[in-house]
mmCIF file of C-alpha atoms in Angstrom:
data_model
loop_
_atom_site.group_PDB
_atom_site.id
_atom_site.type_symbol
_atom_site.label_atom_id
_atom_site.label_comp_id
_atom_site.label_asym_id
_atom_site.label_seq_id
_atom_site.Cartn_x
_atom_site.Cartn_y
_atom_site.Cartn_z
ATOM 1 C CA UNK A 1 104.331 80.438 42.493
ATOM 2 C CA UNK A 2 104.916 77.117 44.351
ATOM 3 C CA UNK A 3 103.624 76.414 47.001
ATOM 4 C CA UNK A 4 104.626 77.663 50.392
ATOM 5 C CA UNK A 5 105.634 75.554 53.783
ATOM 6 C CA UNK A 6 106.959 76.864 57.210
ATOM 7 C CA UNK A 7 108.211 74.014 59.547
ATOM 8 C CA UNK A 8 108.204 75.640 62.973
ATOM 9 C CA UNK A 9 110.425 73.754 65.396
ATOM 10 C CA UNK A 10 112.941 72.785 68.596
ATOM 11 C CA UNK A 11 116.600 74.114 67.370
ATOM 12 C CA UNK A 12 117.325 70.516 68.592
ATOM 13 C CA UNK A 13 115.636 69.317 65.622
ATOM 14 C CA UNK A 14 117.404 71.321 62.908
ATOM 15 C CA UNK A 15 118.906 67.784 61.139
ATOM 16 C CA UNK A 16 115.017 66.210 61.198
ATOM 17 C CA UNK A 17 114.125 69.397 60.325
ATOM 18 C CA UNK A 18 116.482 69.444 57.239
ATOM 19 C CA UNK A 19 115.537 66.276 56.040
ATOM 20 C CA UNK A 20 112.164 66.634 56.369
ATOM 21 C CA UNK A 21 112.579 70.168 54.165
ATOM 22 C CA UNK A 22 113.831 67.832 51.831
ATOM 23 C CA UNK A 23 111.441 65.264 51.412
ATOM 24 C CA UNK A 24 109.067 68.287 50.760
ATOM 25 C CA UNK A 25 111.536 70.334 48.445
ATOM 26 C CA UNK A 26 111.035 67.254 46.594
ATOM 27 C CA UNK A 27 107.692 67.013 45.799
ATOM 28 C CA UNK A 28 107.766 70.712 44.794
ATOM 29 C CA UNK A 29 106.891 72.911 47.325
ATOM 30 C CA UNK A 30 109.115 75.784 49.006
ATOM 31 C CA UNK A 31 110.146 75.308 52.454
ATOM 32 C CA UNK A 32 110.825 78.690 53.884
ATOM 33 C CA UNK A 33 114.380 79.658 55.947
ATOM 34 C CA UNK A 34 114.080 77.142 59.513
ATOM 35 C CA UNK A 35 113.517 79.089 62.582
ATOM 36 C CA UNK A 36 114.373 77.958 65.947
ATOM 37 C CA UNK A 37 111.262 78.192 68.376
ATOM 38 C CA UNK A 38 112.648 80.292 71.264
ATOM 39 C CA UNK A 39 110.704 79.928 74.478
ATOM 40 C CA UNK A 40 111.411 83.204 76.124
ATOM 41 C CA UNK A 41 110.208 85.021 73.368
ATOM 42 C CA UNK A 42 106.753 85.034 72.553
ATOM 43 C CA UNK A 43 106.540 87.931 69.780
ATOM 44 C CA UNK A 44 105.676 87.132 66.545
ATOM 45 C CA UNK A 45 107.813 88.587 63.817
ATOM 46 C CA UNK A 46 106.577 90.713 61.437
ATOM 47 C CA UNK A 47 108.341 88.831 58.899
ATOM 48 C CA UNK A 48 107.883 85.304 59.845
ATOM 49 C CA UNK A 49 107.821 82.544 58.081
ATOM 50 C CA UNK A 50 104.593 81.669 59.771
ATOM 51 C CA UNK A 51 102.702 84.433 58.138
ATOM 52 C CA UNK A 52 104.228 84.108 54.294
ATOM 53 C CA UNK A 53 103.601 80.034 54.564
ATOM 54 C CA UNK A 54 100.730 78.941 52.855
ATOM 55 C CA UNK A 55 100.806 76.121 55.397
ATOM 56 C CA UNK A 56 102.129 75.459 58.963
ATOM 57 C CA UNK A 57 103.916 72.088 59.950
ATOM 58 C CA UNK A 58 104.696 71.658 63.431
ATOM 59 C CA UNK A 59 107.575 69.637 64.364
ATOM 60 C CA UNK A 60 106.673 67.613 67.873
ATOM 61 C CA UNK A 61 109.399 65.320 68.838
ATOM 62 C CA UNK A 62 110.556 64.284 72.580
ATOM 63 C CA UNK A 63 112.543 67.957 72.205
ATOM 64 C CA UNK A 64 109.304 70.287 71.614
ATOM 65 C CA UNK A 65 106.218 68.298 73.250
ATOM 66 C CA UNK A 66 106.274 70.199 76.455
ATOM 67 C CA UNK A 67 106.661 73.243 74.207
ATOM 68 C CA UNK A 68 104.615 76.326 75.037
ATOM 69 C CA UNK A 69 105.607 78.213 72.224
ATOM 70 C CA UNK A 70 105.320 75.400 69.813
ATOM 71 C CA UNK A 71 101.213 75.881 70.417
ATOM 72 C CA UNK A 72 101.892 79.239 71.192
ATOM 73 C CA UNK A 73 102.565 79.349 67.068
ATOM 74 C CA UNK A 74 99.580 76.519 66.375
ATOM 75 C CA UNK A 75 97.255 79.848 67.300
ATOM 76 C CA UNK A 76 98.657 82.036 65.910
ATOM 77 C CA UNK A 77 98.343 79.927 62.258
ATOM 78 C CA UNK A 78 95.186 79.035 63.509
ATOM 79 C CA UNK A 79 94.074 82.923 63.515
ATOM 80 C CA UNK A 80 95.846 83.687 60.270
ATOM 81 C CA UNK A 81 93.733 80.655 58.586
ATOM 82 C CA UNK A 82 96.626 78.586 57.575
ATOM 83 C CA UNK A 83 96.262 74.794 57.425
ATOM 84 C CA UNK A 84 98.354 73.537 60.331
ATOM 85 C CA UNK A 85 99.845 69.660 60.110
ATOM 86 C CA UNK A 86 101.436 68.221 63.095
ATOM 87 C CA UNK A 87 104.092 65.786 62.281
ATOM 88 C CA UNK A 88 105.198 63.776 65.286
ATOM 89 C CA UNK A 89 107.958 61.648 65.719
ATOM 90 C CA UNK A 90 109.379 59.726 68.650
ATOM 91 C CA UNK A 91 106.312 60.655 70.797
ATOM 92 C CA UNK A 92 103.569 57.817 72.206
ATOM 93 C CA UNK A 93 100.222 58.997 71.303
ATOM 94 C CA UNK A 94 99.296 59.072 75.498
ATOM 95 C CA UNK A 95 102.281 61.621 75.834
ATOM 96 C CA UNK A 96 101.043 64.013 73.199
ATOM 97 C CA UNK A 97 99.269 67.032 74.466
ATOM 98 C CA UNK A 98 95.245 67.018 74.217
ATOM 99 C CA UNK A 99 95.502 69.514 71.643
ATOM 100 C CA UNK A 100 97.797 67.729 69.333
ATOM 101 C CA UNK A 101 96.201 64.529 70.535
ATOM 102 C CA UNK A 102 92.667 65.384 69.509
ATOM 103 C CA UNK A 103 93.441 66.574 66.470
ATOM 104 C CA UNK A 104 94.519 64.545 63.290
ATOM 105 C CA UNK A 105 97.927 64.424 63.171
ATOM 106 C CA UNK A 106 100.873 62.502 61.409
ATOM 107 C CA UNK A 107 103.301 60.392 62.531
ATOM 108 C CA UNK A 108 106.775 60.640 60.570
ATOM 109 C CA UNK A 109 106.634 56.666 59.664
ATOM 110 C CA UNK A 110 103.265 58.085 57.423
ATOM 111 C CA UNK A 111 104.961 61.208 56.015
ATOM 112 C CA UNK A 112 105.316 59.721 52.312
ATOM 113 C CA UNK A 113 101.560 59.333 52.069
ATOM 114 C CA UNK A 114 101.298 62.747 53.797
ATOM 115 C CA UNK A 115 103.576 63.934 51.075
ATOM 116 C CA UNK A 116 101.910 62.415 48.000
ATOM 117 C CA UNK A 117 98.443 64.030 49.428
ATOM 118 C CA UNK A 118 100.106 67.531 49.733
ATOM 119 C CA UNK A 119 101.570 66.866 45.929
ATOM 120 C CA UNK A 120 97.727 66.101 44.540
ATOM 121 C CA UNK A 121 96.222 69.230 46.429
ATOM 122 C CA UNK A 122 98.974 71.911 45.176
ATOM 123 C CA UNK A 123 98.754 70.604 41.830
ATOM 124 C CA UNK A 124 95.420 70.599 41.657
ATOM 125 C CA UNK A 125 95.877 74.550 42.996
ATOM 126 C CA UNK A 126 98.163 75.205 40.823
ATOM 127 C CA UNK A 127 95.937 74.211 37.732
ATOM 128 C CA UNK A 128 93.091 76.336 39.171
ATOM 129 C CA UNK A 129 95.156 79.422 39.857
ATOM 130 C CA UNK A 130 97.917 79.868 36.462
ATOM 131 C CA UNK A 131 97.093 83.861 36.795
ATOM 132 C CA UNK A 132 100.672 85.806 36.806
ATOM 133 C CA UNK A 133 100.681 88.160 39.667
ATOM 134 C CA UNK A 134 99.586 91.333 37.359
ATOM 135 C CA UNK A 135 96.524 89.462 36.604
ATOM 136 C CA UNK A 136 96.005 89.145 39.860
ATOM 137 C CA UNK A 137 96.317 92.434 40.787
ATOM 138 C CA UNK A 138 94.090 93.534 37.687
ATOM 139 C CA UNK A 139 91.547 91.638 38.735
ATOM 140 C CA UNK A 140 91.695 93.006 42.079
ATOM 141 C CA UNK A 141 91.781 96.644 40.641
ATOM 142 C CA UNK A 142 88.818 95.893 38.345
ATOM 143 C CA UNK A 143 86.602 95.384 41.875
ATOM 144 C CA UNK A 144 83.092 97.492 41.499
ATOM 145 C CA UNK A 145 83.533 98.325 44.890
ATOM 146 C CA UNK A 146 86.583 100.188 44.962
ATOM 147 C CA UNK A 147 88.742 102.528 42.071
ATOM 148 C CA UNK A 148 91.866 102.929 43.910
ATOM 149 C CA UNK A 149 93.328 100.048 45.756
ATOM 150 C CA UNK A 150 96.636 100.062 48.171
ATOM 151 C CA UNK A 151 99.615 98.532 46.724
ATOM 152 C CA UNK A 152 99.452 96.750 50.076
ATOM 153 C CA UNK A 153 96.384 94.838 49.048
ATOM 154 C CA UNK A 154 97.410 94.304 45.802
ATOM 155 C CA UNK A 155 100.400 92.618 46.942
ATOM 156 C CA UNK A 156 98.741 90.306 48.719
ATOM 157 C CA UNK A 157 95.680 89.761 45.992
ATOM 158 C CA UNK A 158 99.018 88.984 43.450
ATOM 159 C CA UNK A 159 101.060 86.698 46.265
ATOM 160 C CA UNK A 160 103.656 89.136 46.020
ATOM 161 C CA UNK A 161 105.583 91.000 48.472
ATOM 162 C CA UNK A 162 104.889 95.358 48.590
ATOM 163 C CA UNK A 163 108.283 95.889 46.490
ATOM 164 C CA UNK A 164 107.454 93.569 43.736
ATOM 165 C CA UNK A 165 104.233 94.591 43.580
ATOM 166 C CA UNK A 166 105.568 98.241 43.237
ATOM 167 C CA UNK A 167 107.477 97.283 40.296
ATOM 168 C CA UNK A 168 105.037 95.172 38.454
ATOM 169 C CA UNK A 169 102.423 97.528 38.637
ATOM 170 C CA UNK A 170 104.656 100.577 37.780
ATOM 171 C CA UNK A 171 105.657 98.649 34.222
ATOM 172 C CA UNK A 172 102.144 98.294 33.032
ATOM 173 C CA UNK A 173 100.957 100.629 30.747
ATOM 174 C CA UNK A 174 97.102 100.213 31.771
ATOM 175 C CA UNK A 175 98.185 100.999 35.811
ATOM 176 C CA UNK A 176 98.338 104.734 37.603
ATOM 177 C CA UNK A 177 99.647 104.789 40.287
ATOM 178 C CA UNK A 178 99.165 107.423 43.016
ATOM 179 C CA UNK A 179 99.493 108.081 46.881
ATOM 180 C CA UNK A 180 96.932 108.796 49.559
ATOM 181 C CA UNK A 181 96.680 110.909 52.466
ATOM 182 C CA UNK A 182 98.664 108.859 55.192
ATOM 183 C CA UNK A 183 101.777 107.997 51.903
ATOM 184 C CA UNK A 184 100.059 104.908 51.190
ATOM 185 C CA UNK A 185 100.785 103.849 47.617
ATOM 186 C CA UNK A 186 97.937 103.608 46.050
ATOM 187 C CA UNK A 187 96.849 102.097 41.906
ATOM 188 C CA UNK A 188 94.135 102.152 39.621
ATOM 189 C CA UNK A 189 93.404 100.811 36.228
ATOM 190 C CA UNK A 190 93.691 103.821 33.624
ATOM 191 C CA UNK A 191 90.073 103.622 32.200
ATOM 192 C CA UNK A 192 88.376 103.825 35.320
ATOM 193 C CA UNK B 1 71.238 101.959 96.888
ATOM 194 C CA UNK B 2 73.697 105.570 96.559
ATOM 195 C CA UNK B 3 72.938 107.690 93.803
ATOM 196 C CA UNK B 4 76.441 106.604 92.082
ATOM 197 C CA UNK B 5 75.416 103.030 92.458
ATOM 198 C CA UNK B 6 71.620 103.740 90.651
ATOM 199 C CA UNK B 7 73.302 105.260 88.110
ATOM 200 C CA UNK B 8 76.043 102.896 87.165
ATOM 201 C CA UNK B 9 72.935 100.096 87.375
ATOM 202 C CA UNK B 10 71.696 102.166 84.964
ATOM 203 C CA UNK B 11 74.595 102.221 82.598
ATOM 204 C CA UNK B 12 74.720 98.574 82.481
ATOM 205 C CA UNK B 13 71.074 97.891 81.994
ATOM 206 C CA UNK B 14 71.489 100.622 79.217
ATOM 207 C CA UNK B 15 74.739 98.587 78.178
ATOM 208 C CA UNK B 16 73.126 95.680 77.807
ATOM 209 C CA UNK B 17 70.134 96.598 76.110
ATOM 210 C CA UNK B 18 72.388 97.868 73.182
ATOM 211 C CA UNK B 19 71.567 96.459 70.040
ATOM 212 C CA UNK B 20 74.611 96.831 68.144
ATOM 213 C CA UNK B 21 77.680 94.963 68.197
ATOM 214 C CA UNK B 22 79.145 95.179 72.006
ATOM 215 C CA UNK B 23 82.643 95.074 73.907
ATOM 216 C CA UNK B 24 82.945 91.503 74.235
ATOM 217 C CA UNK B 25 85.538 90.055 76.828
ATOM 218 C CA UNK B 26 87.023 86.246 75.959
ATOM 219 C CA UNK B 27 87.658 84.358 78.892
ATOM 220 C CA UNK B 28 90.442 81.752 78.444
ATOM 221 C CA UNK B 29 90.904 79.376 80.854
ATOM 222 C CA UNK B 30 92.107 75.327 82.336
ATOM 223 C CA UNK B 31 89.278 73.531 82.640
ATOM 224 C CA UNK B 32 90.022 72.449 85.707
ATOM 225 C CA UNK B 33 89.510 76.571 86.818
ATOM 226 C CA UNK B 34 85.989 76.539 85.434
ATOM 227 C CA UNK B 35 84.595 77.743 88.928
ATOM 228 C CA UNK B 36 86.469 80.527 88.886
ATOM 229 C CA UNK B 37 86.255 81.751 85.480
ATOM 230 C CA UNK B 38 82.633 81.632 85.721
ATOM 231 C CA UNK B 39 82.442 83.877 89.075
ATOM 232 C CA UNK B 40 84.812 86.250 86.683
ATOM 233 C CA UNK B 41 82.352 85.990 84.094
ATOM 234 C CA UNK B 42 79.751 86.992 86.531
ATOM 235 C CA UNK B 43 81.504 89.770 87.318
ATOM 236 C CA UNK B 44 81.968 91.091 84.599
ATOM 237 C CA UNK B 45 78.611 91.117 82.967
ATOM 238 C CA UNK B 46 77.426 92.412 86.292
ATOM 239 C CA UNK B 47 78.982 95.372 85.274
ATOM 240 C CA UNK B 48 77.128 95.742 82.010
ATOM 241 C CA UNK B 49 79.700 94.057 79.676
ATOM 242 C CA UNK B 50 79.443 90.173 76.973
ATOM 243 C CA UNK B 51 81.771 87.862 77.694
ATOM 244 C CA UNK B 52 82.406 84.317 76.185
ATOM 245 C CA UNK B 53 83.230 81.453 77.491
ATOM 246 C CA UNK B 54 83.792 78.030 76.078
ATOM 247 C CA UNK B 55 81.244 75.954 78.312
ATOM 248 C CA UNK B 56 78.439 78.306 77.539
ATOM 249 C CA UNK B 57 78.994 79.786 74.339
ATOM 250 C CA UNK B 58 80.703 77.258 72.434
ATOM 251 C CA UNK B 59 79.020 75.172 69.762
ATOM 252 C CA UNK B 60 78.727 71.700 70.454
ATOM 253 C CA UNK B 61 80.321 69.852 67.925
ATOM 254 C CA UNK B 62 82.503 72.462 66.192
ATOM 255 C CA UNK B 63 85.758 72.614 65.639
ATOM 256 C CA UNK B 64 87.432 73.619 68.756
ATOM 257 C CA UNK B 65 90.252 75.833 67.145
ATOM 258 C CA UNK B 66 87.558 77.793 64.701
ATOM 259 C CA UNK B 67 85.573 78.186 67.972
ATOM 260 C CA UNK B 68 88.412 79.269 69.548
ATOM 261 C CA UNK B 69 89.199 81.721 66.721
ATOM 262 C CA UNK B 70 85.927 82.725 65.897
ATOM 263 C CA UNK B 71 85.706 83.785 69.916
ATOM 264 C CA UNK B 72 88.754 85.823 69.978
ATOM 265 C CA UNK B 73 88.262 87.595 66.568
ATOM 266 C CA UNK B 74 84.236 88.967 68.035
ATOM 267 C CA UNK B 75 85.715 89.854 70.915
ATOM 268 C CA UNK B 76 87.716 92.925 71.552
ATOM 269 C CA UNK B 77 89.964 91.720 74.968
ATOM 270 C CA UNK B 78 91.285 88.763 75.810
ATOM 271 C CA UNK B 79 91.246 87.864 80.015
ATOM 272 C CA UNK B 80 93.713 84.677 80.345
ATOM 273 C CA UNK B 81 93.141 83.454 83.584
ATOM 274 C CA UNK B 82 96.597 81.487 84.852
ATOM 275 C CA UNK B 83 96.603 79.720 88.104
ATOM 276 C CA UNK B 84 98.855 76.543 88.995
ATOM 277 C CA UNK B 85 96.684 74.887 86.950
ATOM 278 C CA UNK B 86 96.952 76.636 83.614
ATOM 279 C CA UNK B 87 100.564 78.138 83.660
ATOM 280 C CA UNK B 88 101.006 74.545 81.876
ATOM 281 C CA UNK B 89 98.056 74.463 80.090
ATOM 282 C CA UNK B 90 98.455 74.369 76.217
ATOM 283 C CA UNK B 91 95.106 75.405 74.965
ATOM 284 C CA UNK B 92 95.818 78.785 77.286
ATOM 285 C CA UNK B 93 98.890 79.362 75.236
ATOM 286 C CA UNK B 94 97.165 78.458 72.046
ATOM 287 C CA UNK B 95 94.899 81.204 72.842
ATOM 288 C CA UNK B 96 97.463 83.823 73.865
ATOM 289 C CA UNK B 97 98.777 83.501 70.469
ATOM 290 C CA UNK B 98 95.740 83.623 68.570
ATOM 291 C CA UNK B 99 94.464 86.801 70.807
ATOM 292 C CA UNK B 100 98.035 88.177 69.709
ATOM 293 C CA UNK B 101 97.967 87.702 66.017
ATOM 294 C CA UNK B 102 94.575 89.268 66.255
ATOM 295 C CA UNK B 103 96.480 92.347 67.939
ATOM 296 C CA UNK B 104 93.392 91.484 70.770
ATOM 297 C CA UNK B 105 93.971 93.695 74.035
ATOM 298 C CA UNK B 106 95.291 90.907 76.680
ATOM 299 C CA UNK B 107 94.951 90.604 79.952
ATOM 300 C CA UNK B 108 96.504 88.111 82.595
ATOM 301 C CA UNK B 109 94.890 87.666 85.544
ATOM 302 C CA UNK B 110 97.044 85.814 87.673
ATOM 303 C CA UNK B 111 95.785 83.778 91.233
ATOM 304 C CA UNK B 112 98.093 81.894 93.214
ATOM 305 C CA UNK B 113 100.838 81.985 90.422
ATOM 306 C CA UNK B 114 104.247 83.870 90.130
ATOM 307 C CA UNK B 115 104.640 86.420 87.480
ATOM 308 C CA UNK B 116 108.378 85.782 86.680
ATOM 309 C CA UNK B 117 107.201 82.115 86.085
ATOM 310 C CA UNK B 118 105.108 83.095 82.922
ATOM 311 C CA UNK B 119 107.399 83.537 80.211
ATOM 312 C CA UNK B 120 104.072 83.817 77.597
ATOM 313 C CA UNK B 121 102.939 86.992 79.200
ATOM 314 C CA UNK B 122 106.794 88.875 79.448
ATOM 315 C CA UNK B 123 106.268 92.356 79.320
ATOM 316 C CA UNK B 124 102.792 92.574 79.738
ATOM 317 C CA UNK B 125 101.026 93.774 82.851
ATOM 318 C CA UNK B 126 99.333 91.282 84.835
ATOM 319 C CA UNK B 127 96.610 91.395 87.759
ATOM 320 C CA UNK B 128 96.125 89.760 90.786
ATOM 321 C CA UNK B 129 93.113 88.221 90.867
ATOM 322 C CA UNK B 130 92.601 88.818 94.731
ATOM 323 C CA UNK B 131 93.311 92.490 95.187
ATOM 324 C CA UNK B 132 93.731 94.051 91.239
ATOM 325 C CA UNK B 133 90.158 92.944 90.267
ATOM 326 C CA UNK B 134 88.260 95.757 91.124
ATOM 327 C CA UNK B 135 90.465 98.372 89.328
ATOM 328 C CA UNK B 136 90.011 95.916 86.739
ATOM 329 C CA UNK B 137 86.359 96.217 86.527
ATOM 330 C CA UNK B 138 86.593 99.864 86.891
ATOM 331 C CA UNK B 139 89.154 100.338 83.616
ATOM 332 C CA UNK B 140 87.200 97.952 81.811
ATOM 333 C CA UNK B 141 84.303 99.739 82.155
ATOM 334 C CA UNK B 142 85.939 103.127 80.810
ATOM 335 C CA UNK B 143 87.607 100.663 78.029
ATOM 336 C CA UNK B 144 83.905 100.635 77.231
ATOM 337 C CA UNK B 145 82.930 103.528 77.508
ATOM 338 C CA UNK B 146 85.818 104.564 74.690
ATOM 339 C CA UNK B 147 85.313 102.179 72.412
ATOM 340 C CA UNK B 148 81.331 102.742 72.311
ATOM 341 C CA UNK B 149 82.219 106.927 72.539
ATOM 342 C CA UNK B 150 84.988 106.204 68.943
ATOM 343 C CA UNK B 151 81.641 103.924 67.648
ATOM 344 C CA UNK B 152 83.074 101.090 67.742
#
């Protein structure tokens, strides 16, 4: 499963934006559907790219460095445990906010060296990790703790969404799958 | 001292001297509002409940957004303090959506600062610092009292 970026930013900088999803798209990874930041809205979709990215890049250019929402977002991938990069373009370092400014971030003249790091680390993931999402799952299911899992958690131990899960699960010969008290779908390997 | 006063003294001495894991209020503020977060802080424990606050309970050293994080997700309410200082204050809004991801219970206290003006906190009810305090010591306390009655 390649890996996943979400660029959160100004819908003034849709063609940066674009190009920058690009560069990326390039070197392998998935840049998920752009979203414009909107700053009268500060509720955080349930299916956002924000929480299905395996890693945040925040787009601060002249258009979004005053932008509340734009750090609004930087906590909210902050409390979900993503890795968060700041790119910044056409911004002096004594404009940037302290929080962007004390923290390491990358100017778009250095994004081909920021792109050949992010090409070493998901290939190097990617080697660690060739599991297919059933063997994920299995190995979830196979826990001592627990005999019956949610589908829910499975989904996410597999990097899969609920549905697929669902259907991967129901094709496999060593799964049962059942449903618990509140309708949560629920599996468990046969033998156990 | 009344009777009601004794015993709510007692309460808090008996809330404090919990062992287990307590209602824990986050205080976010601008640094530059540091005086009055700290009389809020006072306040508050006064009545028997934790609170955190960067300057005191913040590693030295660490890495502000884990501190940050780590604060909000041991903590079950989130007090944003916004004055004319820190309705443009990024590390406030940082926090607001950390404390939202976290589905944290959030509270705006507001001094000297318009409502209508904070677009972060839309929908959510705010108090004045100056006259909506008290009633908010008073619910927090029966916050409290629920969420130590459900066990936590």
């Amino acid at each position: 499963m390649p890996y996943k970026i979400f660029i959160d930013l100004k819908p003034k900088d849709q063609s940066l934006a674009k190009d920058l999803s690009r560069r990326l798209e390039k070197a392998g990874v998935q840049v998920l559907p752009l979203e414009d930041i909107d700053e009268t809205d500060f509720k955080i979709k349930g299916n956002s790219g924000l929480r299905q990215a395996d890693e945040v890049i925040l787009l601060v250019t002249p258009n979004s460095v005053d932008s509340k929402r734009l750090v609004f977002d930087m906590g909210v991938a902050a409390s979900l445990e993503k890795p968060v990069t700041t790119i910044v373009r056409g911004v002096e370092p004594k404009d940037l906010p302290p929080i962007i400014n004390e923290t390491i971030y990358i100017t778009y003249s250095n994004l081909d060296k920021y792109i050949s790091d992010l090409q070493r680390r998901t290939s190097a993931a990617e080697g660690k990790s060739k599991q297919t999402p059933l063997e994920r799952m299995k190995e979830a299911l196979r826990s001592e703790k627990f005999t019956w899992r949610t589908v829910k958690t499975l989904a996410v131990a597999g990097r899969v969404t609920e549905s697929e899960a669902l259907n991967i699960l129901r094709n496999d010969p060593d799964v049962v799958l059942g449903s618990g008290k509140s309708g949560n779908r629920l599996a468990k390997l046969k033998d156990r | 001292m009344t009777t009601k006063a004794r015993k709510q003294k007692a309460k808090a001495k008996r809330r404090r001297a919990t062992k287990h894991s307590r209602y824990t209020v986050f205080i976010s503020h601008s640094s530059k509002d540091i005086f009055i977060a700290e009389q809020i802080v006072k306040e508050i424990e006064r009545s028997g409940v934790d609170c955190k606050i960067d300057k005191r309970d913040f590693e030295g050293g660490g890495n502000i957004w884990d501190e940050i994080n780590k604060a909000v997700r041991e903590s079950q309410e989130v007090l944003i303090l916004f004055t004319s200082n820190s309705k443009n204050a990024e590390w406030v809004s940082f926090e607001v959506g950390a404390a939202s991801q976290l589905k944290r219970q959030i509270i705006p206290i507001l001094y000297n600062v318009k409502y209508e003006k904070l677009k972060i906190i839309a929908g959510r009810i705010a108090i004045e610092l100056n006259t909506g305090f008290s009633k908010y010591l008073t619910d927090l306390t029966k916050r409290v009292d629920k969420w130590e009655t459900k066990g936590k």
